[in-house]
CSV table of N, CA and C in Angstrom, one decimal:
chain,number,residue,atom,x,y,z
A,15,UNK,N,-8.5,-1.5,-11.6
A,15,UNK,CA,-7.9,-0.3,-12.1
A,15,UNK,C,-7.2,-0.6,-13.3
A,16,UNK,N,-7.4,0.1,-14.4
A,16,UNK,CA,-6.8,-0.1,-15.7
A,16,UNK,C,-6.0,1.1,-16.1
A,17,UNK,N,-4.8,1.3,-15.7
A,17,UNK,CA,-4.0,2.5,-16.1
A,17,UNK,C,-3.7,2.4,-17.6
A,18,UNK,N,-3.5,1.3,-18.1
A,18,UNK,CA,-3.2,1.1,-19.5
A,18,UNK,C,-4.3,1.6,-20.4
A,19,UNK,N,-5.6,1.6,-19.9
A,19,UNK,CA,-6.7,2.0,-20.7
A,19,UNK,C,-6.9,3.5,-20.7
A,20,UNK,N,-6.3,4.2,-19.7
A,20,UNK,CA,-6.4,5.7,-19.7
A,20,UNK,C,-5.6,6.3,-20.8
A,21,UNK,N,-6.2,7.3,-21.5
A,21,UNK,CA,-5.6,7.9,-22.7
A,21,UNK,C,-4.3,8.6,-22.5
A,22,UNK,N,-4.1,9.2,-21.3
A,22,UNK,CA,-2.9,10.0,-21.0
A,22,UNK,C,-2.5,10.0,-19.5
A,23,UNK,N,-1.4,10.6,-19.2
A,23,UNK,CA,-0.9,10.7,-17.8
A,23,UNK,C,-2.0,11.4,-16.9
A,24,UNK,N,-2.6,12.4,-17.5
A,24,UNK,CA,-3.5,13.2,-16.6
A,24,UNK,C,-4.7,12.3,-16.2
A,25,UNK,N,-5.2,11.5,-17.2
A,25,UNK,CA,-6.3,10.5,-16.9
A,25,UNK,C,-5.8,9.5,-15.9
A,26,UNK,N,-4.6,9.1,-16.0
A,26,UNK,CA,-4.1,8.1,-15.0
A,26,UNK,C,-4.1,8.7,-13.6
A,27,UNK,N,-3.6,9.9,-13.5
A,27,UNK,CA,-3.7,10.6,-12.2
A,27,UNK,C,-5.1,10.7,-11.7
A,28,UNK,N,-6.0,11.1,-12.6
A,28,UNK,CA,-7.4,11.2,-12.2
A,28,UNK,C,-8.0,9.9,-11.7
A,29,UNK,N,-7.5,8.8,-12.3
A,29,UNK,CA,-8.0,7.5,-11.8
A,29,UNK,C,-7.5,7.3,-10.4
A,30,UNK,N,-6.2,7.6,-10.1
A,30,UNK,CA,-5.7,7.4,-8.8
A,30,UNK,C,-6.4,8.3,-7.8
A,31,UNK,N,-6.7,9.5,-8.1
A,31,UNK,CA,-7.4,10.4,-7.2
A,31,UNK,C,-8.8,9.9,-6.9
A,32,UNK,N,-9.5,9.4,-7.9
A,32,UNK,CA,-10.8,8.9,-7.7
A,32,UNK,C,-10.8,7.6,-6.9
A,33,UNK,N,-9.8,6.8,-7.1
A,33,UNK,CA,-9.7,5.6,-6.3
A,33,UNK,C,-9.4,6.0,-4.9
A,34,UNK,N,-8.6,7.0,-4.6
A,34,UNK,CA,-8.3,7.4,-3.3
A,34,UNK,C,-9.5,7.9,-2.5
A,35,UNK,N,-10.5,8.5,-3.3
A,35,UNK,CA,-11.7,9.1,-2.7
A,35,UNK,C,-12.5,8.0,-2.1
A,36,UNK,N,-12.4,6.7,-2.6
A,36,UNK,CA,-13.1,5.6,-2.1
A,36,UNK,C,-12.6,5.0,-0.8
A,37,UNK,N,-11.3,5.4,-0.5
A,37,UNK,CA,-10.6,4.8,0.7
A,37,UNK,C,-11.3,5.3,2.0
A,38,UNK,N,-11.6,4.3,2.8
A,38,UNK,CA,-12.2,4.7,4.1
A,38,UNK,C,-11.1,5.4,5.0
A,39,UNK,N,-11.5,6.6,5.5
A,39,UNK,CA,-10.5,7.3,6.3
A,39,UNK,C,-9.9,6.5,7.5
A,40,UNK,N,-8.6,6.7,7.7
A,40,UNK,CA,-8.0,6.1,8.9
A,40,UNK,C,-8.2,7.0,10.1
A,41,UNK,N,-8.8,6.6,11.1
A,41,UNK,CA,-9.0,7.4,12.3
A,41,UNK,C,-7.7,8.1,12.8
A,42,UNK,N,-7.8,9.3,13.2
A,42,UNK,CA,-6.6,10.1,13.6
A,42,UNK,C,-5.7,9.4,14.7
A,43,UNK,N,-6.4,8.7,15.5
A,43,UNK,CA,-5.6,8.0,16.6
A,43,UNK,C,-4.6,7.0,16.0
A,44,UNK,N,-4.7,6.6,14.8
A,44,UNK,CA,-3.8,5.7,14.2
A,44,UNK,C,-2.8,6.4,13.2
A,45,UNK,N,-2.9,7.7,13.1
A,45,UNK,CA,-2.0,8.5,12.3
A,45,UNK,C,-0.8,8.9,13.1
A,46,UNK,N,0.0,7.9,13.5
A,46,UNK,CA,1.1,8.1,14.4
A,46,UNK,C,2.4,7.9,13.6
A,47,UNK,N,3.5,8.2,14.3
A,47,UNK,CA,4.8,8.1,13.7
A,47,UNK,C,5.1,6.6,13.4
A,48,UNK,N,4.7,5.7,14.3
A,48,UNK,CA,4.8,4.3,14.1
A,48,UNK,C,4.1,3.8,12.8
A,49,UNK,N,3.0,4.4,12.4
A,49,UNK,CA,2.3,4.0,11.2
A,49,UNK,C,2.6,4.8,10.0
A,50,UNK,N,3.5,5.7,10.1
A,50,UNK,CA,3.8,6.6,9.0
A,50,UNK,C,4.8,6.0,8.1
A,51,UNK,N,4.6,6.0,6.8
A,51,UNK,CA,5.5,5.5,5.8
A,51,UNK,C,6.7,6.4,5.7
A,52,UNK,N,7.9,5.9,6.0
A,52,UNK,CA,9.1,6.7,6.0
A,52,UNK,C,9.6,7.2,4.6
A,53,UNK,N,10.2,8.3,4.6
A,53,UNK,CA,10.9,8.8,3.4
A,53,UNK,C,10.0,9.0,2.2
A,54,UNK,N,8.7,9.3,2.4
A,54,UNK,CA,7.8,9.7,1.3
A,54,UNK,C,7.6,11.2,1.3
A,55,UNK,N,7.5,11.8,0.1
A,55,UNK,CA,7.2,13.2,0.0
A,55,UNK,C,5.9,13.5,0.7
A,56,UNK,N,4.9,12.7,0.4
A,56,UNK,CA,3.6,12.9,1.1
A,56,UNK,C,3.5,12.2,2.4
A,57,UNK,N,2.7,12.6,3.3
A,57,UNK,CA,2.5,11.9,4.5
A,57,UNK,C,1.5,10.7,4.3
A,58,UNK,N,1.9,9.5,4.6
A,58,UNK,CA,1.0,8.4,4.4
A,58,UNK,C,1.1,7.5,5.7
A,59,UNK,N,0.0,7.2,6.2
A,59,UNK,CA,-0.1,6.3,7.4
A,59,UNK,C,-0.8,5.0,7.0
A,60,UNK,N,-0.3,3.9,7.6
A,60,UNK,CA,-0.9,2.6,7.3
A,60,UNK,C,-1.0,1.8,8.6
A,61,UNK,N,-2.1,1.2,8.8
A,61,UNK,CA,-2.4,0.4,9.9
A,61,UNK,C,-2.8,-1.0,9.4
A,62,UNK,N,-2.3,-2.1,10.1
A,62,UNK,CA,-2.6,-3.4,9.8
A,62,UNK,C,-3.3,-4.1,10.9
A,63,UNK,N,-4.3,-5.0,10.6
A,63,UNK,CA,-4.9,-5.8,11.7
A,63,UNK,C,-5.0,-7.2,11.1
A,64,UNK,N,-5.1,-8.2,12.0
A,64,UNK,CA,-5.2,-9.6,11.6
A,64,UNK,C,-6.4,-10.2,12.2
A,65,UNK,N,-7.1,-11.0,11.4
A,65,UNK,CA,-8.4,-11.6,11.9
A,65,UNK,C,-8.1,-13.1,12.4
A,66,UNK,N,-9.1,-13.7,12.9
A,66,UNK,CA,-8.9,-15.1,13.4
A,66,UNK,C,-8.4,-16.1,12.4
A,67,UNK,N,-8.7,-15.8,11.2
A,67,UNK,CA,-8.2,-16.7,10.1
A,67,UNK,C,-6.8,-16.4,9.7
A,68,UNK,N,-6.2,-15.5,10.4
A,68,UNK,CA,-4.8,-15.0,10.1
A,68,UNK,C,-4.6,-14.3,8.8
A,69,UNK,N,-5.7,-13.6,8.4
A,69,UNK,CA,-5.7,-12.7,7.2
A,69,UNK,C,-5.4,-11.3,7.7
A,70,UNK,N,-4.6,-10.6,6.9
A,70,UNK,CA,-4.3,-9.2,7.2
A,70,UNK,C,-5.2,-8.2,6.5
A,71,UNK,N,-5.6,-7.2,7.2
A,71,UNK,CA,-6.4,-6.1,6.6
A,71,UNK,C,-5.7,-4.8,6.9
A,72,UNK,N,-5.7,-4.0,5.9
A,72,UNK,CA,-5.0,-2.7,6.0
A,72,UNK,C,-6.0,-1.5,5.9
A,73,UNK,N,-5.6,-0.4,6.6
A,73,UNK,CA,-6.2,0.8,6.5
A,73,UNK,C,-5.1,1.9,6.2
A,74,UNK,N,-5.5,2.9,5.5
A,74,UNK,CA,-4.5,4.0,5.2
A,74,UNK,C,-5.1,5.3,5.1
A,75,UNK,N,-4.2,6.3,5.1
A,75,UNK,CA,-4.6,7.7,5.0
A,75,UNK,C,-3.4,8.5,4.5
A,76,UNK,N,-3.7,9.6,3.8
A,76,UNK,CA,-2.6,10.4,3.2
A,76,UNK,C,-3.1,11.9,3.2
A,77,UNK,N,-2.1,12.8,3.2
A,77,UNK,CA,-2.5,14.2,3.0
A,77,UNK,C,-2.5,14.6,1.5
A,78,UNK,N,-2.2,13.7,0.6
A,78,UNK,CA,-2.1,13.9,-0.8
A,78,UNK,C,-3.2,13.0,-1.5
A,79,UNK,N,-3.9,13.6,-2.4
A,79,UNK,CA,-4.9,12.8,-3.1
A,79,UNK,C,-4.3,11.7,-3.9
A,80,UNK,N,-3.2,12.0,-4.6
A,80,UNK,CA,-2.6,10.9,-5.4
A,80,UNK,C,-2.0,9.8,-4.6
A,81,UNK,N,-1.3,10.2,-3.5
A,81,UNK,CA,-0.8,9.2,-2.5
A,81,UNK,C,-1.9,8.4,-1.9
A,82,UNK,N,-3.0,9.1,-1.6
A,82,UNK,CA,-4.2,8.3,-1.1
A,82,UNK,C,-4.7,7.3,-2.1
A,83,UNK,N,-4.6,7.7,-3.4
A,83,UNK,CA,-5.0,6.7,-4.4
A,83,UNK,C,-4.0,5.5,-4.5
A,84,UNK,N,-2.8,5.8,-4.4
A,84,UNK,CA,-1.7,4.7,-4.4
A,84,UNK,C,-2.0,3.8,-3.2
A,85,UNK,N,-2.2,4.4,-2.0
A,85,UNK,CA,-2.5,3.6,-0.8
A,85,UNK,C,-3.8,2.8,-1.0
A,86,UNK,N,-4.8,3.4,-1.6
A,86,UNK,CA,-6.1,2.7,-1.8
A,86,UNK,C,-5.9,1.5,-2.7
A,87,UNK,N,-5.1,1.6,-3.8
A,87,UNK,CA,-4.9,0.5,-4.7
A,87,UNK,C,-4.2,-0.7,-3.9
A,88,UNK,N,-3.2,-0.3,-3.1
A,88,UNK,CA,-2.5,-1.4,-2.3
A,88,UNK,C,-3.3,-1.9,-1.2
A,89,UNK,N,-4.1,-1.1,-0.5
A,89,UNK,CA,-4.9,-1.6,0.6
A,89,UNK,C,-5.9,-2.6,0.0
A,90,UNK,N,-6.6,-2.2,-1.1
A,90,UNK,CA,-7.6,-3.1,-1.6
A,90,UNK,C,-7.0,-4.4,-2.2
A,91,UNK,N,-5.8,-4.2,-2.8
A,91,UNK,CA,-5.2,-5.4,-3.5
A,91,UNK,C,-4.6,-6.4,-2.5
A,92,UNK,N,-4.1,-5.9,-1.3
A,92,UNK,CA,-3.4,-6.8,-0.4
A,92,UNK,C,-4.2,-7.2,0.8
A,93,UNK,N,-5.3,-6.5,1.1
A,93,UNK,CA,-6.1,-6.9,2.3
A,93,UNK,C,-6.8,-8.2,2.1
A,94,UNK,N,-6.9,-9.0,3.1
A,94,UNK,CA,-7.6,-10.2,3.1
A,94,UNK,C,-6.8,-11.4,2.8
A,95,UNK,N,-5.5,-11.2,2.7
A,95,UNK,CA,-4.6,-12.3,2.4
A,95,UNK,C,-3.7,-12.6,3.7
A,96,UNK,N,-3.2,-13.9,3.8
A,96,UNK,CA,-2.3,-14.2,4.9
A,96,UNK,C,-1.0,-13.4,4.8
A,97,UNK,N,-0.4,-13.0,5.9
A,97,UNK,CA,0.8,-12.3,5.9
A,97,UNK,C,1.9,-13.0,5.1
A,98,UNK,N,1.9,-14.3,5.2
A,98,UNK,CA,3.0,-15.1,4.5
A,98,UNK,C,2.8,-14.9,3.0
A,99,UNK,N,1.6,-14.8,2.5
A,99,UNK,CA,1.4,-14.5,1.0
A,99,UNK,C,1.8,-13.1,0.7
A,100,UNK,N,1.5,-12.1,1.5
A,100,UNK,CA,1.8,-10.7,1.3
A,100,UNK,C,3.4,-10.6,1.2
A,101,UNK,N,4.1,-11.3,2.1
A,101,UNK,CA,5.5,-11.1,2.2
A,101,UNK,C,6.2,-11.8,1.0
A,102,UNK,N,5.6,-12.7,0.3
A,102,UNK,CA,6.2,-13.4,-0.8
A,102,UNK,C,6.1,-12.5,-2.1
A,103,UNK,N,5.3,-11.5,-2.1
A,103,UNK,CA,5.1,-10.7,-3.3
A,103,UNK,C,6.3,-9.8,-3.6
A,104,UNK,N,6.8,-9.8,-4.8
A,104,UNK,CA,7.8,-9.0,-5.2
A,104,UNK,C,7.3,-7.6,-5.6
A,105,UNK,N,8.0,-6.5,-5.4
A,105,UNK,CA,7.4,-5.2,-5.8
A,105,UNK,C,7.5,-5.0,-7.3
A,106,UNK,N,8.0,-6.0,-8.0
A,106,UNK,CA,8.0,-5.9,-9.5
A,106,UNK,C,6.6,-5.7,-10.1
A,107,UNK,N,5.6,-6.2,-9.4
A,107,UNK,CA,4.2,-6.1,-10.0
A,107,UNK,C,3.8,-4.6,-10.1
A,108,UNK,N,4.4,-3.8,-9.4
A,108,UNK,CA,4.1,-2.3,-9.4
A,108,UNK,C,4.4,-1.8,-10.8
A,109,UNK,N,5.4,-2.3,-11.5
A,109,UNK,CA,5.7,-1.8,-12.8
A,109,UNK,C,4.6,-2.1,-13.8
A,110,UNK,N,3.9,-3.2,-13.6
A,110,UNK,CA,2.8,-3.6,-14.4
A,110,UNK,C,1.6,-2.6,-14.2
A,111,UNK,N,1.4,-2.1,-12.9
A,111,UNK,CA,0.4,-1.2,-12.6
A,111,UNK,C,0.7,0.2,-13.1
A,112,UNK,N,2.0,0.6,-12.9
A,112,UNK,CA,2.4,1.9,-13.2
A,112,UNK,C,3.6,2.0,-14.1
A,113,UNK,N,3.3,1.8,-15.4
A,113,UNK,CA,4.4,1.9,-16.3
A,113,UNK,C,5.1,3.3,-16.2
A,114,UNK,N,6.4,3.4,-16.5
A,114,UNK,CA,7.1,4.7,-16.3
A,114,UNK,C,6.4,5.9,-16.9
A,115,UNK,N,5.7,5.7,-18.0
A,115,UNK,CA,5.0,6.8,-18.6
A,115,UNK,C,3.8,7.2,-17.8
A,116,UNK,N,3.3,6.4,-16.9
A,116,UNK,CA,2.1,6.7,-16.2
A,116,UNK,C,2.4,7.6,-15.0
A,117,UNK,N,3.4,7.3,-14.2
A,117,UNK,CA,3.7,8.1,-13.0
A,117,UNK,C,5.2,8.5,-13.1
A,118,UNK,N,5.5,9.7,-12.5
A,118,UNK,CA,6.8,10.1,-12.4
A,118,UNK,C,7.7,9.1,-11.6
A,119,UNK,N,9.0,9.1,-11.8
A,119,UNK,CA,9.8,8.2,-11.0
A,119,UNK,C,9.6,8.4,-9.5
A,120,UNK,N,9.4,9.7,-9.1
A,120,UNK,CA,9.2,9.9,-7.6
A,120,UNK,C,7.9,9.2,-7.2
A,121,UNK,N,6.9,9.3,-8.0
A,121,UNK,CA,5.6,8.6,-7.6
A,121,UNK,C,5.8,7.1,-7.6
A,122,UNK,N,6.4,6.6,-8.6
A,122,UNK,CA,6.6,5.2,-8.7
A,122,UNK,C,7.4,4.7,-7.5
A,123,UNK,N,8.5,5.4,-7.1
A,123,UNK,CA,9.3,5.1,-5.9
A,123,UNK,C,8.4,5.1,-4.7
A,124,UNK,N,7.5,6.1,-4.6
A,124,UNK,CA,6.5,6.2,-3.5
A,124,UNK,C,5.6,5.0,-3.4
A,125,UNK,N,5.2,4.5,-4.6
A,125,UNK,CA,4.3,3.3,-4.7
A,125,UNK,C,5.1,2.1,-4.0
A,126,UNK,N,6.4,2.0,-4.4
A,126,UNK,CA,7.2,0.9,-3.8
A,126,UNK,C,7.4,1.1,-2.3
A,127,UNK,N,7.6,2.3,-1.9
A,127,UNK,CA,7.8,2.5,-0.4
A,127,UNK,C,6.5,2.2,0.4
A,128,UNK,N,5.4,2.5,-0.2
A,128,UNK,CA,4.1,2.2,0.5
A,128,UNK,C,3.9,0.7,0.5
A,129,UNK,N,4.2,0.0,-0.6
A,129,UNK,CA,4.1,-1.4,-0.7
A,129,UNK,C,5.0,-2.1,0.3
A,130,UNK,N,6.2,-1.7,0.4
A,130,UNK,CA,7.2,-2.3,1.4
A,130,UNK,C,6.7,-2.1,2.8
A,131,UNK,N,6.2,-0.9,3.1
A,131,UNK,CA,5.7,-0.6,4.4
A,131,UNK,C,4.5,-1.5,4.8
A,132,UNK,N,3.6,-1.8,3.8
A,132,UNK,CA,2.5,-2.7,4.0
A,132,UNK,C,3.0,-4.1,4.4
A,133,UNK,N,4.1,-4.5,3.7
A,133,UNK,CA,4.7,-5.8,4.0
A,133,UNK,C,5.3,-5.8,5.4
A,134,UNK,N,5.9,-4.7,5.8
A,134,UNK,CA,6.5,-4.6,7.1
A,134,UNK,C,5.3,-4.7,8.2
A,135,UNK,N,4.2,-4.0,7.9
A,135,UNK,CA,3.1,-4.1,8.8
A,135,UNK,C,2.5,-5.5,8.9
A,136,UNK,N,2.5,-6.2,7.7
A,136,UNK,CA,2.0,-7.6,7.7
A,136,UNK,C,2.9,-8.4,8.5
A,137,UNK,N,4.2,-8.2,8.4
A,137,UNK,CA,5.2,-9.0,9.2
A,137,UNK,C,5.0,-8.8,10.7
A,138,UNK,N,4.8,-7.5,11.0
A,138,UNK,CA,4.6,-7.2,12.4
A,138,UNK,C,3.4,-7.8,13.0
A,139,UNK,N,2.3,-7.8,12.2
A,139,UNK,CA,1.0,-8.4,12.7
A,139,UNK,C,1.2,-9.9,12.8
A,140,UNK,N,2.0,-10.5,11.9
A,140,UNK,CA,2.2,-11.9,12.0
A,140,UNK,C,3.1,-12.2,13.2
A,141,UNK,N,4.1,-11.4,13.5
A,141,UNK,CA,4.9,-11.6,14.7
A,141,UNK,C,4.1,-11.5,16.0
A,142,UNK,N,3.2,-10.5,16.0
A,142,UNK,CA,2.4,-10.2,17.2
A,142,UNK,C,1.5,-11.4,17.5
A,143,UNK,N,1.0,-12.1,16.4
A,143,UNK,CA,0.1,-13.2,16.6
A,143,UNK,C,0.9,-14.5,16.8
A,144,UNK,N,2.2,-14.5,16.7
A,144,UNK,CA,3.0,-15.7,16.9
A,144,UNK,C,3.0,-16.6,15.7
A,145,UNK,N,2.7,-16.1,14.5
A,145,UNK,CA,2.6,-16.9,13.4
A,145,UNK,C,4.0,-17.1,12.8
A,146,UNK,N,4.4,-18.3,12.6
A,146,UNK,CA,5.8,-18.5,12.0
A,146,UNK,C,5.6,-18.6,10.4
A,147,UNK,N,6.5,-18.1,9.8
A,147,UNK,CA,6.4,-18.1,8.3
A,147,UNK,C,7.8,-18.1,7.7
A,148,UNK,N,7.9,-18.8,6.6
A,148,UNK,CA,9.2,-18.9,6.0
A,148,UNK,C,9.3,-18.0,4.8
A,149,UNK,N,8.3,-17.1,4.7
A,149,UNK,CA,8.4,-16.1,3.6
A,149,UNK,C,9.5,-15.1,3.8
A,150,UNK,N,10.1,-14.8,2.7
A,150,UNK,CA,11.1,-13.7,2.8
A,150,UNK,C,10.4,-12.4,2.7
A,151,UNK,N,10.8,-11.5,3.6
A,151,UNK,CA,10.2,-10.1,3.6
A,151,UNK,C,11.1,-9.2,2.7
A,152,UNK,N,10.4,-8.4,1.9
A,152,UNK,CA,11.1,-7.5,1.1
A,152,UNK,C,11.2,-6.1,1.7
A,153,UNK,N,11.0,-6.0,3.0
A,153,UNK,CA,11.0,-4.7,3.7
A,153,UNK,C,12.4,-4.3,3.9
A,154,UNK,N,12.6,-3.0,4.1
A,154,UNK,CA,13.9,-2.4,4.3
A,154,UNK,C,14.5,-2.7,5.7
């Protein structure tokens, strides 16, 4: 995804919406309070699973097409990595993806909230599997 190549903010939002359309729907049974990203304007649900190689895979859903796009970017970017690697990532990278002129401050804040929730889910999956990690979590 190349937000910097989009000519204006409208094109950047269109990119997010189109990206969100590619996200595989999260089954309703996983759209629970436990999987809901807290304090977001839009409703966003995230589920994490871990494979035998200890890699985390995310699924997400949202009632907003832009939020769905945000979730899709993060799901694709973070899925397939060990939880310890996911927990080491600083949310600073989001500024590179979404310069302030690309998204409103509220949307940029939402991006960070979704990212931190994915980290929380990765940490929970790691704890469930009994994996020890020295990575610092950036979750709230």
